[in-house]
Amino acid sequence: MTDSTSTRASSASGSAVPMVFADGVSKSFGSNTVLKSISLEVQRGEVMCLVGPSGSGKSTFLRLINHLEVLSAGRLSVDGDLVGYRESNGKLYELQPKEAARQRRDIGMVFQKFNLFPHMTALQNVSEAPLRVKGEPRARVEERARALLDRVGLADRADYYPAHLSGGQQQRVAIARALAMEPKLMLFDEPTSALDPELVGEVLDVMKGLASDGMTMIVVTHEMGFAREVADSLVFMDGGVVVESGDPRELLGNPKHERTRAFLSKVL
């Protein structure tokens, strides 16, 4: 374990309540069950990487954490609060859309596609949610937005529109936009998969910086070097189940399960 990851892990262990707690989480779309009783914990300050073949349920799991999909079974909580539900007399009741949206403010998500507003500059894209959703004063929001753009290496691109930014720059704006809501948890769904290979590093560098700052992160990725260097825990999923999990360096160097070995032989 590197110095940075050991520091994060020790700080995370000081909190009794996991940042993310999944207990028997399942998800079906009609007759297709894509997640089968997933149980995981992510501690505060931890970086967890989810890896596995396409269709293994990784992205669906992220969407459940943000209540972009509805659970079929199990329980899921963030920072001790049930995601998308309230409990009364032992029964779960789904939150109203406005309540779920309010809960979602604390969870930042970065997708494969950048989904920036094409008619807005980088600064406007980063400022929009705090202005509209939180109603914060414009001066304060724009000051923070400029600081975030500087943090992701784009201070000189604040007034550029997405069409005039590279894919890597657009994805870094998307990360800044998610951070603008000051989330307690960041979810990354293969954030580099849509990028040209030479642009991947600039996005991963931003994510490494977030990790070193103590941001709790769950990252769906095929970037095994990133997982080995930055993650505190690595989870290999296949067929909607957790096949194997553990320390990234141990799992990547000496996987115990044959399915894990077969997958890693193709990506390492």
CSV table of C-alpha atoms in Angstrom, one decimal:
chain,number,residue,atom,x,y,z
A,1,MET,CA,0.0,0.0,0.0
A,2,THR,CA,1.4,3.4,-0.9
A,3,ASP,CA,1.8,6.2,1.6
A,4,SER,CA,-1.2,8.1,0.1
A,5,THR,CA,-3.5,5.1,0.2
A,6,SER,CA,-2.5,4.1,3.7
A,7,THR,CA,-3.1,7.6,4.9
A,8,ARG,CA,-6.6,7.6,3.4
A,9,ALA,CA,-7.3,4.2,4.8
A,10,SER,CA,-6.3,5.2,8.3
A,11,SER,CA,-8.4,8.3,8.2
A,12,ALA,CA,-11.4,6.3,6.8
A,13,SER,CA,-11.2,3.8,9.6
A,14,GLY,CA,-11.9,6.6,12.1
A,15,SER,CA,-15.5,6.7,11.0
A,16,ALA,CA,-17.9,4.0,12.3
A,17,VAL,CA,-20.4,4.6,9.5
A,18,PRO,CA,-19.3,3.5,6.0
A,19,MET,CA,-19.7,6.2,3.3
A,20,VAL,CA,-21.4,3.5,1.1
A,21,PHE,CA,-23.0,0.4,2.5
A,22,ALA,CA,-24.7,-2.1,0.1
A,23,ASP,CA,-26.5,-5.1,1.7
A,24,GLY,CA,-27.8,-7.7,-0.7
A,25,VAL,CA,-28.4,-5.3,-3.5
A,26,SER,CA,-30.1,-6.8,-6.5
A,27,LYS,CA,-31.4,-5.2,-9.7
A,28,SER,CA,-33.5,-6.8,-12.5
A,29,PHE,CA,-34.8,-5.4,-15.8
A,30,GLY,CA,-37.7,-7.5,-16.5
A,31,SER,CA,-36.5,-11.1,-16.5
A,32,ASN,CA,-32.8,-10.0,-16.8
A,33,THR,CA,-31.1,-9.9,-13.4
A,34,VAL,CA,-28.0,-7.8,-13.7
A,35,LEU,CA,-27.0,-7.5,-10.1
A,36,LYS,CA,-27.3,-10.5,-7.7
A,37,SER,CA,-27.2,-9.7,-4.0
A,38,ILE,CA,-24.2,-7.4,-4.0
A,39,SER,CA,-22.8,-6.6,-0.5
A,40,LEU,CA,-20.0,-4.0,-0.3
A,41,GLU,CA,-18.7,-1.3,2.1
A,42,VAL,CA,-16.7,1.8,1.1
A,43,GLN,CA,-15.2,3.7,4.0
A,44,ARG,CA,-14.9,7.5,4.2
A,45,GLY,CA,-11.8,8.6,2.2
A,46,GLU,CA,-11.5,5.3,0.4
A,47,VAL,CA,-11.0,4.8,-3.3
A,48,MET,CA,-12.7,1.7,-4.6
A,49,CYS,CA,-12.2,0.5,-8.2
A,50,LEU,CA,-14.8,-1.8,-9.9
A,51,VAL,CA,-13.5,-3.9,-12.8
A,52,GLY,CA,-14.9,-6.6,-14.9
A,53,PRO,CA,-16.2,-7.4,-18.4
A,54,SER,CA,-18.9,-5.3,-20.1
A,55,GLY,CA,-22.4,-6.3,-18.8
A,56,SER,CA,-21.1,-7.4,-15.4
A,57,GLY,CA,-23.3,-4.8,-13.6
A,58,LYS,CA,-20.7,-2.3,-12.6
A,59,SER,CA,-22.4,0.8,-14.1
A,60,THR,CA,-25.8,-0.3,-12.8
A,61,PHE,CA,-24.4,-0.5,-9.3
A,62,LEU,CA,-23.1,3.1,-9.6
A,63,ARG,CA,-26.5,4.2,-10.9
A,64,LEU,CA,-28.2,2.6,-7.9
A,65,ILE,CA,-26.0,4.5,-5.5
A,66,ASN,CA,-27.2,7.7,-7.1
A,67,HIS,CA,-30.8,6.4,-7.3
A,68,LEU,CA,-30.8,6.8,-11.1
A,69,GLU,CA,-32.1,3.2,-11.0
A,70,VAL,CA,-34.4,1.7,-8.4
A,71,LEU,CA,-33.4,-1.3,-6.3
A,72,SER,CA,-35.1,-4.6,-6.9
A,73,ALA,CA,-34.0,-6.0,-3.5
A,74,GLY,CA,-31.6,-5.2,-0.7
A,75,ARG,CA,-30.6,-1.9,1.0
A,76,LEU,CA,-28.1,0.8,0.0
A,77,SER,CA,-27.0,3.7,2.1
A,78,VAL,CA,-24.7,6.7,1.7
A,79,ASP,CA,-23.2,8.2,4.9
A,80,GLY,CA,-25.7,6.3,7.0
A,81,ASP,CA,-28.8,7.5,5.0
A,82,LEU,CA,-30.9,5.1,2.9
A,83,VAL,CA,-30.6,6.0,-0.8
A,84,GLY,CA,-33.9,6.8,-2.4
A,85,TYR,CA,-36.0,5.4,0.4
A,86,ARG,CA,-37.2,6.1,3.9
A,87,GLU,CA,-37.9,3.4,6.5
A,88,SER,CA,-41.0,3.3,8.6
A,89,ASN,CA,-42.1,0.4,10.8
A,90,GLY,CA,-39.6,-1.9,9.1
A,91,LYS,CA,-40.9,-1.1,5.6
A,92,LEU,CA,-39.2,0.9,2.9
A,93,TYR,CA,-41.0,3.7,1.0
A,94,GLU,CA,-39.5,5.3,-2.1
A,95,LEU,CA,-38.8,9.0,-1.7
A,96,GLN,CA,-40.6,11.6,-3.8
A,97,PRO,CA,-38.6,12.7,-6.8
A,98,LYS,CA,-37.8,16.1,-5.2
A,99,GLU,CA,-36.5,14.4,-2.0
A,100,ALA,CA,-34.4,12.0,-4.1
A,101,ALA,CA,-33.0,14.8,-6.1
A,102,ARG,CA,-32.1,16.7,-2.9
A,103,GLN,CA,-30.3,13.6,-1.6
A,104,ARG,CA,-28.5,13.3,-5.0
A,105,ARG,CA,-26.8,16.7,-4.5
A,106,ASP,CA,-24.3,15.1,-2.1
A,107,ILE,CA,-23.2,12.5,-4.7
A,108,GLY,CA,-21.2,13.6,-7.7
A,109,MET,CA,-21.2,11.5,-10.8
A,110,VAL,CA,-19.0,11.6,-13.9
A,111,PHE,CA,-20.1,9.6,-16.9
A,112,GLN,CA,-18.4,8.1,-20.0
A,113,LYS,CA,-19.9,10.9,-22.1
A,114,PHE,CA,-19.2,14.4,-20.9
A,115,ASN,CA,-22.8,15.7,-21.3
A,116,LEU,CA,-21.8,19.3,-21.1
A,117,PHE,CA,-24.2,22.0,-22.1
A,118,PRO,CA,-23.0,22.9,-25.6
A,119,HIS,CA,-24.3,26.5,-25.5
A,120,MET,CA,-22.5,27.2,-22.2
A,121,THR,CA,-18.8,28.0,-21.6
A,122,ALA,CA,-16.8,25.9,-19.3
A,123,LEU,CA,-17.3,28.4,-16.5
A,124,GLN,CA,-21.1,28.4,-17.0
A,125,ASN,CA,-21.2,24.6,-17.1
A,126,VAL,CA,-19.5,24.4,-13.8
A,127,SER,CA,-21.6,27.2,-12.2
A,128,GLU,CA,-25.0,26.1,-13.4
A,129,ALA,CA,-26.0,23.6,-10.7
A,130,PRO,CA,-25.0,25.6,-7.7
A,131,LEU,CA,-26.8,28.6,-9.1
A,132,ARG,CA,-30.0,26.7,-10.1
A,133,VAL,CA,-30.2,24.0,-7.5
A,134,LYS,CA,-28.7,25.6,-4.5
A,135,GLY,CA,-29.5,29.2,-5.3
A,136,GLU,CA,-26.1,30.4,-4.2
A,137,PRO,CA,-24.9,33.9,-5.0
A,138,ARG,CA,-23.4,34.2,-8.5
A,139,ALA,CA,-20.2,35.9,-7.4
A,140,ARG,CA,-19.4,33.1,-4.9
A,141,VAL,CA,-20.4,30.4,-7.3
A,142,GLU,CA,-18.2,31.8,-10.1
A,143,GLU,CA,-15.3,32.2,-7.8
A,144,ARG,CA,-15.5,28.6,-6.8
A,145,ALA,CA,-16.0,27.5,-10.4
A,146,ARG,CA,-12.8,29.3,-11.5
A,147,ALA,CA,-10.9,27.7,-8.6
A,148,LEU,CA,-12.2,24.3,-9.7
A,149,LEU,CA,-11.3,24.9,-13.3
A,150,ASP,CA,-7.8,25.8,-12.1
A,151,ARG,CA,-7.7,22.6,-10.0
A,152,VAL,CA,-8.4,20.5,-13.1
A,153,GLY,CA,-5.8,22.5,-15.1
A,154,LEU,CA,-8.2,24.5,-17.2
A,155,ALA,CA,-8.1,28.0,-15.7
A,156,ASP,CA,-7.2,29.4,-19.1
A,157,ARG,CA,-10.2,27.7,-20.7
A,158,ALA,CA,-13.0,29.2,-18.6
A,159,ASP,CA,-14.6,31.1,-21.5
A,160,TYR,CA,-14.3,28.3,-24.0
A,161,TYR,CA,-17.3,26.4,-25.3
A,162,PRO,CA,-17.3,22.5,-25.3
A,163,ALA,CA,-16.9,22.4,-29.1
A,164,HIS,CA,-13.5,24.2,-28.7
A,165,LEU,CA,-12.2,21.8,-26.0
A,166,SER,CA,-10.6,18.4,-26.5
A,167,GLY,CA,-12.3,15.3,-25.1
A,168,GLY,CA,-9.9,15.2,-22.2
A,169,GLN,CA,-10.6,18.9,-21.4
A,170,GLN,CA,-14.3,18.3,-21.6
A,171,GLN,CA,-14.1,15.4,-19.2
A,172,ARG,CA,-12.1,17.6,-16.8
A,173,VAL,CA,-14.8,20.3,-17.0
A,174,ALA,CA,-17.3,17.5,-16.2
A,175,ILE,CA,-15.3,16.6,-13.1
A,176,ALA,CA,-15.2,20.2,-12.0
A,177,ARG,CA,-18.9,20.5,-12.6
A,178,ALA,CA,-19.5,17.5,-10.3
A,179,LEU,CA,-17.2,19.0,-7.6
A,180,ALA,CA,-19.0,22.3,-7.8
A,181,MET,CA,-21.9,20.8,-5.7
A,182,GLU,CA,-19.3,20.0,-3.0
A,183,PRO,CA,-20.2,16.3,-2.9
A,184,LYS,CA,-19.2,13.9,-0.1
A,185,LEU,CA,-18.9,11.0,-2.6
A,186,MET,CA,-17.7,10.9,-6.3
A,187,LEU,CA,-18.8,8.2,-8.7
A,188,PHE,CA,-16.9,7.7,-12.0
A,189,ASP,CA,-18.3,5.5,-14.7
A,190,GLU,CA,-15.5,4.6,-17.0
A,191,PRO,CA,-14.5,8.3,-17.3
A,192,THR,CA,-11.7,7.7,-19.8
A,193,SER,CA,-13.3,5.1,-22.1
A,194,ALA,CA,-14.5,7.7,-24.6
A,195,LEU,CA,-11.1,9.4,-24.8
A,196,ASP,CA,-8.3,9.1,-27.3
A,197,PRO,CA,-5.4,7.2,-25.6
A,198,GLU,CA,-3.2,10.3,-25.4
A,199,LEU,CA,-5.8,12.2,-23.5
A,200,VAL,CA,-6.5,9.5,-20.8
A,201,GLY,CA,-3.6,10.6,-18.6
A,202,GLU,CA,-4.7,14.1,-18.0
A,203,VAL,CA,-8.1,12.9,-16.7
A,204,LEU,CA,-6.5,10.2,-14.5
A,205,ASP,CA,-4.1,12.9,-13.1
A,206,VAL,CA,-7.1,14.9,-11.9
A,207,MET,CA,-8.6,11.8,-10.3
A,208,LYS,CA,-5.3,11.0,-8.6
A,209,GLY,CA,-5.3,14.5,-7.1
A,210,LEU,CA,-8.9,14.0,-5.8
A,211,ALA,CA,-7.8,10.8,-4.2
A,212,SER,CA,-4.8,12.3,-2.5
A,213,ASP,CA,-7.1,15.1,-1.1
A,214,GLY,CA,-9.2,12.4,0.6
A,215,MET,CA,-12.3,12.3,-1.7
A,216,THR,CA,-14.3,9.1,-1.3
A,217,MET,CA,-14.5,7.6,-4.8
A,218,ILE,CA,-16.0,4.6,-6.6
A,219,VAL,CA,-14.5,4.2,-10.0
A,220,VAL,CA,-15.6,1.8,-12.8
A,221,THR,CA,-12.5,1.5,-14.9
A,222,HIS,CA,-10.4,-0.6,-17.2
A,223,GLU,CA,-7.3,1.4,-16.3
A,224,MET,CA,-5.5,-1.2,-14.2
A,225,GLY,CA,-2.5,1.0,-13.7
A,226,PHE,CA,-4.7,3.6,-12.0
A,227,ALA,CA,-6.3,0.9,-9.9
A,228,ARG,CA,-3.0,-0.5,-8.8
A,229,GLU,CA,-1.5,3.0,-8.0
A,230,VAL,CA,-4.5,4.8,-6.5
A,231,ALA,CA,-7.2,2.4,-5.2
A,232,ASP,CA,-7.5,1.2,-1.7
A,233,SER,CA,-9.7,-1.7,-2.8
A,234,LEU,CA,-10.4,-3.5,-6.0
A,235,VAL,CA,-13.6,-5.4,-6.8
A,236,PHE,CA,-13.8,-7.8,-9.8
A,237,MET,CA,-17.4,-8.3,-10.9
A,238,ASP,CA,-18.8,-10.7,-13.5
A,239,GLY,CA,-22.3,-11.9,-14.2
A,240,GLY,CA,-23.8,-9.5,-11.6
A,241,VAL,CA,-21.8,-10.8,-8.7
A,242,VAL,CA,-18.6,-9.9,-6.8
A,243,VAL,CA,-16.2,-12.7,-7.9
A,244,GLU,CA,-13.2,-11.4,-5.9
A,245,SER,CA,-12.1,-8.3,-4.0
A,246,GLY,CA,-9.2,-7.1,-2.0
A,247,ASP,CA,-6.0,-5.1,-2.1
A,248,PRO,CA,-5.4,-4.0,-5.7
A,249,ARG,CA,-1.8,-4.9,-5.8
A,250,GLU,CA,-2.4,-8.4,-4.3
A,251,LEU,CA,-5.5,-9.1,-6.5
A,252,LEU,CA,-3.8,-7.9,-9.7
A,253,GLY,CA,-0.6,-9.7,-8.9
A,254,ASN,CA,-2.1,-13.0,-7.6
A,255,PRO,CA,-5.8,-13.4,-8.3
A,256,LYS,CA,-7.3,-16.3,-6.5
A,257,HIS,CA,-10.3,-17.0,-8.8
A,258,GLU,CA,-9.9,-18.6,-12.2
A,259,ARG,CA,-12.4,-16.1,-13.8
A,260,THR,CA,-10.4,-13.2,-12.4
A,261,ARG,CA,-7.2,-14.7,-13.8
A,262,ALA,CA,-8.8,-15.1,-17.2
A,263,PHE,CA,-10.1,-11.5,-17.3
A,264,LEU,CA,-6.8,-10.0,-16.1
A,265,SER,CA,-4.8,-12.0,-18.7
A,266,LYS,CA,-6.6,-10.0,-21.4
A,267,VAL,CA,-6.3,-6.5,-19.9
A,268,LEU,CA,-2.9,-6.5,-18.3
